[in-house]
Short mmCIF file of C-alpha atoms in Angstrom, two decimals:
data_model
loop_
_atom_site.label_atom_id
_atom_site.label_comp_id
_atom_site.label_asym_id
_atom_site.label_seq_id
_atom_site.Cartn_x
_atom_site.Cartn_y
_atom_site.Cartn_z
CA MET R 1 -149.40 -46.55 -18.36
CA LEU R 2 -151.18 -49.66 -19.57
CA TRP R 3 -154.06 -47.57 -20.85
CA LEU R 4 -151.69 -45.14 -22.55
CA THR R 5 -149.81 -48.02 -24.17
CA TRP R 6 -153.06 -49.46 -25.46
CA ARG R 7 -154.24 -46.10 -26.82
CA GLN R 8 -150.97 -45.43 -28.63
CA HIS R 9 -150.50 -48.89 -30.12
CA ARG R 10 -153.98 -50.29 -30.44
CA THR R 11 -153.98 -50.01 -34.26
CA GLN R 12 -150.89 -52.21 -34.61
CA LEU R 13 -152.24 -54.67 -32.07
CA LEU R 14 -155.67 -54.91 -33.66
CA VAL R 15 -154.26 -55.27 -37.19
CA THR R 16 -151.99 -58.07 -35.96
CA LEU R 17 -154.92 -59.74 -34.21
CA GLY R 18 -156.96 -59.48 -37.42
CA PHE R 19 -154.12 -60.94 -39.46
CA LEU R 20 -153.78 -63.91 -37.10
CA ALA R 21 -157.55 -64.43 -37.18
CA VAL R 22 -157.57 -64.53 -41.00
CA LEU R 23 -154.55 -66.82 -41.07
CA GLY R 24 -156.17 -69.10 -38.51
CA GLY R 25 -159.41 -69.15 -40.52
CA VAL R 26 -157.65 -70.15 -43.73
CA LEU R 27 -155.66 -72.88 -42.00
CA PHE R 28 -158.73 -74.14 -40.14
CA LEU R 29 -160.87 -74.42 -43.28
CA SER R 30 -158.19 -76.19 -45.30
CA GLY R 31 -157.48 -78.42 -42.30
CA GLN R 32 -161.14 -79.41 -42.10
CA ILE R 33 -161.08 -80.37 -45.78
CA ALA R 34 -157.98 -82.47 -45.14
CA VAL R 35 -159.67 -84.19 -42.19
CA GLY R 36 -162.74 -84.88 -44.34
CA ALA R 37 -160.53 -86.39 -47.01
CA ALA R 38 -158.74 -88.57 -44.46
CA ASN R 39 -162.10 -89.89 -43.23
CA GLY R 40 -163.29 -90.63 -46.75
CA GLU R 41 -166.01 -87.98 -46.46
CA THR R 42 -164.70 -85.77 -49.26
CA SER R 43 -165.16 -87.71 -52.48
CA LEU R 44 -163.31 -85.01 -54.37
CA TYR R 45 -160.11 -86.14 -52.71
CA CYS R 46 -160.73 -89.88 -52.43
CA TYR R 47 -162.96 -91.38 -55.11
CA GLY R 48 -164.98 -94.33 -53.89
CA GLY R 49 -164.00 -93.83 -50.27
CA GLY R 50 -161.15 -96.29 -50.48
CA VAL R 51 -158.28 -95.40 -48.18
CA PRO R 52 -155.49 -95.34 -49.12
CA CYS R 53 -155.97 -94.47 -52.75
CA ARG R 54 -153.91 -92.57 -55.23
CA GLU R 55 -156.52 -89.86 -55.73
CA TYR R 56 -156.60 -89.25 -52.00
CA ASP R 57 -152.87 -88.55 -51.86
CA ALA R 58 -153.02 -86.40 -54.98
CA GLY R 59 -155.97 -84.45 -53.57
CA LEU R 60 -154.21 -83.74 -50.31
CA GLU R 61 -151.13 -82.63 -52.20
CA ASP R 62 -153.24 -80.27 -54.33
CA LEU R 63 -154.81 -78.83 -51.19
CA TYR R 64 -151.40 -78.42 -49.61
CA GLN R 65 -149.99 -76.67 -52.68
CA GLU R 66 -152.86 -74.17 -52.62
CA ILE R 67 -151.72 -72.99 -49.19
CA TYR R 68 -148.00 -73.29 -49.89
CA PRO R 69 -147.48 -69.67 -51.12
CA LEU R 70 -148.75 -68.55 -47.71
CA ILE R 71 -146.27 -70.85 -45.98
CA VAL R 72 -143.32 -69.33 -47.82
CA LEU R 73 -144.19 -65.88 -46.46
CA LEU R 74 -144.68 -66.93 -42.83
CA PRO R 75 -141.00 -66.68 -41.76
CA PHE R 76 -141.02 -63.00 -42.82
CA VAL R 77 -144.22 -62.08 -40.96
CA PRO R 78 -142.30 -61.28 -37.71
CA LEU R 79 -140.67 -58.44 -39.62
CA LEU R 80 -143.97 -56.59 -39.31
CA ALA R 81 -143.47 -56.47 -35.54
CA GLY R 82 -140.12 -54.82 -36.07
CA VAL R 83 -141.33 -52.35 -38.69
CA PHE R 84 -144.70 -51.32 -37.25
CA TRP R 85 -144.27 -52.02 -33.53
CA GLY R 86 -140.58 -51.69 -32.67
CA ALA R 87 -139.16 -49.03 -34.99
CA PRO R 88 -141.74 -46.30 -34.20
CA LEU R 89 -141.86 -47.10 -30.48
CA LEU R 90 -139.09 -44.67 -29.50
CA ALA R 91 -138.08 -43.13 -32.83
CA ARG R 92 -141.46 -41.43 -33.19
CA GLU R 93 -141.19 -39.95 -29.70
CA TYR R 94 -137.83 -38.42 -30.63
CA GLU R 95 -139.08 -37.16 -33.99
CA ARG R 96 -142.04 -35.36 -32.43
CA ASN R 97 -140.13 -34.30 -29.32
CA THR R 98 -142.90 -35.85 -27.25
CA HIS R 99 -140.26 -37.77 -25.28
CA GLN R 100 -139.43 -34.57 -23.40
CA LEU R 101 -143.02 -34.33 -22.22
CA ALA R 102 -143.39 -38.04 -21.52
CA TRP R 103 -140.20 -38.27 -19.50
CA THR R 104 -140.85 -35.25 -17.31
CA GLN R 105 -144.11 -36.55 -15.87
CA SER R 106 -144.58 -38.25 -12.52
CA VAL R 107 -143.89 -41.61 -14.16
CA GLY R 108 -140.16 -42.21 -14.35
CA ARG R 109 -138.39 -42.82 -17.65
CA GLY R 110 -137.51 -46.39 -16.69
CA HIS R 111 -141.08 -47.15 -15.60
CA TRP R 112 -142.44 -45.58 -18.80
CA LEU R 113 -140.16 -47.67 -20.96
CA ALA R 114 -140.63 -50.88 -18.94
CA VAL R 115 -144.40 -50.82 -19.37
CA LYS R 116 -144.47 -49.88 -23.05
CA PHE R 117 -141.59 -52.12 -24.05
CA GLY R 118 -142.67 -54.98 -21.80
CA VAL R 119 -146.31 -55.02 -22.92
CA LEU R 120 -145.50 -54.88 -26.62
CA ALA R 121 -142.67 -57.41 -26.32
CA GLY R 122 -145.04 -59.79 -24.54
CA CYS R 123 -147.69 -59.30 -27.20
CA ALA R 124 -145.12 -59.90 -29.97
CA MET R 125 -143.98 -63.13 -28.35
CA LEU R 126 -147.56 -64.28 -27.81
CA ALA R 127 -148.43 -63.55 -31.45
CA GLY R 128 -145.45 -65.63 -32.56
CA LEU R 129 -146.47 -68.53 -30.32
CA VAL R 130 -150.04 -68.45 -31.62
CA SER R 131 -148.85 -68.32 -35.22
CA GLY R 132 -146.45 -71.22 -34.67
CA GLN R 133 -149.06 -73.38 -32.94
CA MET R 134 -151.68 -72.76 -35.62
CA PHE R 135 -149.34 -73.62 -38.44
CA GLY R 136 -147.93 -76.64 -36.59
CA ARG R 137 -151.40 -78.09 -36.02
CA TRP R 138 -152.26 -77.49 -39.65
CA LEU R 139 -149.16 -79.31 -40.89
CA GLU R 140 -150.12 -82.37 -38.81
CA MET R 141 -153.09 -82.85 -41.15
CA PHE R 142 -150.73 -83.71 -44.00
CA PRO R 143 -148.77 -86.98 -43.69
CA GLY R 144 -145.02 -86.52 -43.59
CA LYS R 145 -145.08 -82.72 -43.49
CA ALA R 146 -144.82 -81.93 -39.78
CA GLU R 147 -141.57 -81.76 -37.78
CA THR R 148 -139.26 -82.28 -40.73
CA PHE R 149 -136.55 -80.24 -42.40
CA ALA R 150 -138.04 -80.98 -45.83
CA GLU R 151 -139.00 -77.35 -46.47
CA THR R 152 -136.84 -74.46 -45.29
CA SER R 153 -139.93 -72.32 -44.72
CA TYR R 154 -141.37 -74.72 -42.13
CA PHE R 155 -138.67 -74.35 -39.56
CA GLY R 156 -139.17 -70.66 -38.85
CA ALA R 157 -142.95 -70.94 -38.93
CA VAL R 158 -143.66 -73.69 -36.38
CA GLY R 159 -142.95 -74.35 -32.74
CA ILE R 160 -141.00 -71.92 -30.55
CA ALA R 161 -139.02 -70.34 -33.42
CA PRO R 162 -141.78 -67.86 -34.50
CA ALA R 163 -142.04 -66.49 -30.94
CA ALA R 164 -138.28 -65.91 -30.87
CA TRP R 165 -138.34 -64.26 -34.31
CA TRP R 166 -141.24 -61.97 -33.39
CA LEU R 167 -139.54 -60.87 -30.18
CA PHE R 168 -136.21 -60.40 -31.96
CA ALA R 169 -137.77 -58.31 -34.72
CA PHE R 170 -139.64 -56.09 -32.27
CA THR R 171 -136.56 -55.48 -30.11
CA LEU R 172 -134.43 -54.88 -33.20
CA GLY R 173 -136.84 -52.18 -34.35
CA ALA R 174 -136.86 -50.53 -30.92
CA ALA R 175 -133.06 -50.55 -30.71
CA ALA R 176 -132.75 -49.10 -34.22
CA GLY R 177 -135.19 -46.34 -33.23
CA VAL R 178 -133.08 -45.40 -30.22
CA LEU R 179 -129.89 -45.30 -32.25
CA VAL R 180 -131.06 -43.23 -35.23
CA ARG R 181 -134.04 -41.40 -33.61
CA LYS R 182 -135.86 -41.30 -36.97
CA THR R 183 -138.66 -43.68 -37.88
CA LEU R 184 -137.94 -44.31 -41.56
CA PRO R 185 -134.19 -44.97 -41.12
CA ALA R 186 -135.05 -47.20 -38.17
CA ILE R 187 -137.43 -49.19 -40.37
CA ALA R 188 -134.76 -49.53 -43.09
CA ILE R 189 -132.20 -50.77 -40.56
CA THR R 190 -134.72 -53.21 -39.11
CA VAL R 191 -135.50 -54.72 -42.50
CA ALA R 192 -131.83 -55.00 -43.47
CA VAL R 193 -130.69 -56.56 -40.19
CA PHE R 194 -133.67 -58.92 -40.03
CA LEU R 195 -132.98 -60.25 -43.53
CA ALA R 196 -129.27 -60.56 -42.77
CA ALA R 197 -130.06 -62.47 -39.57
CA SER R 198 -132.45 -64.77 -41.46
CA ILE R 199 -129.77 -65.63 -44.01
CA ALA R 200 -127.10 -66.06 -41.33
CA LEU R 201 -129.18 -68.51 -39.28
CA LEU R 202 -130.21 -70.36 -42.43
CA LEU R 203 -126.53 -70.94 -43.16
CA MET R 204 -125.71 -71.81 -39.52
CA ARG R 205 -128.61 -74.26 -39.06
CA PRO R 206 -126.87 -77.32 -40.64
CA HIS R 207 -124.05 -76.84 -38.12
CA TYR R 208 -126.07 -76.71 -34.90
CA ALA R 209 -124.86 -80.27 -34.22
CA GLU R 210 -122.40 -82.76 -35.67
CA PRO R 211 -124.18 -84.18 -38.74
CA VAL R 212 -124.72 -87.86 -39.44
CA ARG R 213 -122.80 -89.39 -42.34
CA THR R 214 -124.08 -92.51 -44.02
CA ILE R 215 -123.01 -94.50 -47.07
CA GLY R 216 -125.69 -96.06 -49.23
CA PRO R 217 -129.48 -95.72 -48.90
CA ASP R 218 -130.67 -94.53 -45.48
CA ALA R 219 -134.37 -94.25 -44.67
CA ALA R 220 -133.54 -91.82 -41.83
CA ALA R 221 -132.43 -89.22 -44.39
CA LYS R 222 -136.04 -88.72 -45.54
CA GLY R 223 -137.21 -85.29 -44.45
CA ALA R 224 -133.77 -84.58 -42.96
CA LEU R 225 -131.68 -81.45 -43.33
CA ILE R 226 -129.24 -82.46 -46.04
CA VAL R 227 -125.78 -81.00 -45.55
CA LYS R 228 -123.92 -82.72 -48.35
CA VAL R 229 -124.38 -85.56 -50.84
CA GLY R 230 -121.88 -87.21 -53.14
CA ARG R 231 -120.12 -90.43 -54.06
CA VAL R 232 -117.27 -92.38 -52.56
CA ALA R 233 -114.89 -93.87 -55.09
CA PRO R 234 -113.49 -97.40 -54.60
CA ASP R 235 -110.19 -95.81 -53.51
CA GLY R 236 -111.95 -93.76 -50.81
CA ARG R 237 -111.98 -90.41 -52.62
CA GLU R 238 -115.11 -88.30 -52.21
CA LEU R 239 -116.74 -86.99 -55.39
CA ASN R 240 -119.51 -84.53 -55.95
CA SER R 241 -122.68 -86.25 -57.18
CA LEU R 242 -122.38 -84.24 -60.42
CA ASP R 243 -118.78 -85.21 -61.06
CA ASP R 244 -118.06 -87.52 -63.97
CA VAL R 245 -117.47 -91.18 -63.16
CA PRO R 246 -114.78 -92.69 -65.40
CA GLY R 247 -116.29 -95.01 -67.96
CA CYS R 248 -119.90 -94.06 -67.18
CA PRO R 249 -122.16 -92.01 -69.47
CA ARG R 250 -123.65 -88.69 -68.38
CA GLY R 251 -127.36 -88.56 -67.62
CA LEU R 252 -129.54 -91.67 -67.81
CA GLY R 253 -127.79 -94.81 -66.64
CA LYS R 254 -124.99 -93.01 -64.86
CA ASN R 255 -126.06 -94.06 -61.35
CA ALA R 256 -126.36 -97.74 -62.18
CA CYS R 257 -123.02 -97.64 -64.00
CA ALA R 258 -121.33 -95.92 -61.03
CA GLN R 259 -122.66 -98.50 -58.58
CA ALA R 260 -121.51 -101.33 -60.80
CA ALA R 261 -118.04 -99.75 -60.87
CA GLY R 262 -117.90 -99.76 -57.07
CA TYR R 263 -118.90 -96.16 -56.37
CA GLN R 264 -121.28 -95.63 -53.45
CA ASP R 265 -123.51 -92.69 -52.63
CA PHE R 266 -123.01 -90.92 -49.32
CA THR R 267 -125.21 -88.45 -47.46
CA VAL R 268 -124.34 -86.03 -44.66
CA TYR R 269 -127.47 -84.85 -42.88
CA GLN R 270 -129.18 -83.71 -39.72
CA PRO R 271 -131.94 -86.25 -38.91
CA THR R 272 -135.52 -85.20 -38.25
CA SER R 273 -135.18 -86.40 -34.65
CA ARG R 274 -133.18 -83.22 -34.00
CA PHE R 275 -135.99 -80.95 -35.15
CA TRP R 276 -136.99 -79.70 -31.67
CA ARG R 277 -133.40 -79.57 -30.48
CA PHE R 278 -132.62 -77.24 -33.37
CA GLN R 279 -135.77 -75.21 -32.64
CA TRP R 280 -134.54 -74.47 -29.12
CA THR R 281 -130.99 -73.84 -30.37
CA GLU R 282 -132.19 -71.24 -32.84
CA ALA R 283 -134.56 -69.73 -30.29
CA GLY R 284 -131.66 -69.49 -27.84
CA ILE R 285 -129.52 -67.63 -30.39
CA LEU R 286 -132.36 -65.22 -31.09
CA PHE R 287 -133.12 -64.68 -27.40
CA ALA R 288 -129.44 -63.88 -26.79
CA ALA R 289 -129.47 -61.36 -29.65
CA THR R 290 -132.74 -59.96 -28.30
CA ALA R 291 -131.16 -59.43 -24.88
CA VAL R 292 -128.30 -57.46 -26.45
CA LEU R 293 -130.68 -55.34 -28.53
CA GLY R 294 -132.93 -54.81 -25.52
CA GLY R 295 -129.92 -53.58 -23.57
CA ILE R 296 -129.15 -51.11 -26.35
CA ALA R 297 -132.74 -49.88 -26.43
CA VAL R 298 -133.12 -49.52 -22.66
CA GLY R 299 -129.61 -48.19 -22.04
CA GLY R 300 -129.85 -45.70 -24.88
CA THR R 301 -133.17 -44.42 -23.56
CA VAL R 302 -132.54 -44.26 -19.83
CA ARG R 303 -129.06 -42.72 -20.12
CA ARG R 304 -129.90 -40.22 -22.82
CA ARG R 305 -130.07 -36.72 -21.37
CA ARG R 306 -132.40 -35.17 -23.88
#
């Protein structure tokens, strides 16, 4: 069964391996440039070798921005596991009626599914872990970028979250294939549900724990997941930061005027110290959803009579 699984899915596996190799190469090369800049070896990024220097910071930022478009796409990469690995896994067997041949051999239907599903699910999870580790190590090259909520794209691309997303996407595709028994509709369902799940978790993330509320400047809010910002009036009323302050002009000078009138800024946020806690929370949600989808895929296959 292992050999059969490899023969049937080797194209997807090799393409994924090639993609990860290219991604790793790009991140490694840019990381080496960043390391050279940090050591004063890359004059392009730190003129005169003086560290710290303004050109050094600007150079690192330029290097970071060159890779940034790739970062934005990383949270959607697991969708490929759902579209090209999961959706055709069972839907294609039904479309071609090859399931009737496969399930009448000496290998039982449960054994057949356990090997194919288990091997590919393991590979999907491993690919997510590798992707997350590579990107996490790369971010550590850039001061203040790693383990923060500063960019929404980071969270789903580092740590344990990518492994959970890859496994979820693959299982989602397999479950959709069992339900509709057609590859293209299964792919469409996979894409739609994956995007809906991404948006749902993005909205839920600020509420994984009770947020911190602070009045006035707070250094801990840097890089944090901001839930809400605004102003507190002298009488205790909360105002939106864009609301007009009586007696203060709009635009330039408004903040200083508001502070002089007794208004104080407030921030509600999730601190960066909760980064890994939120990673495991989100992974737990995805693993739970994966278990449900896996049950649908396995139950729908084993119990189906034809």
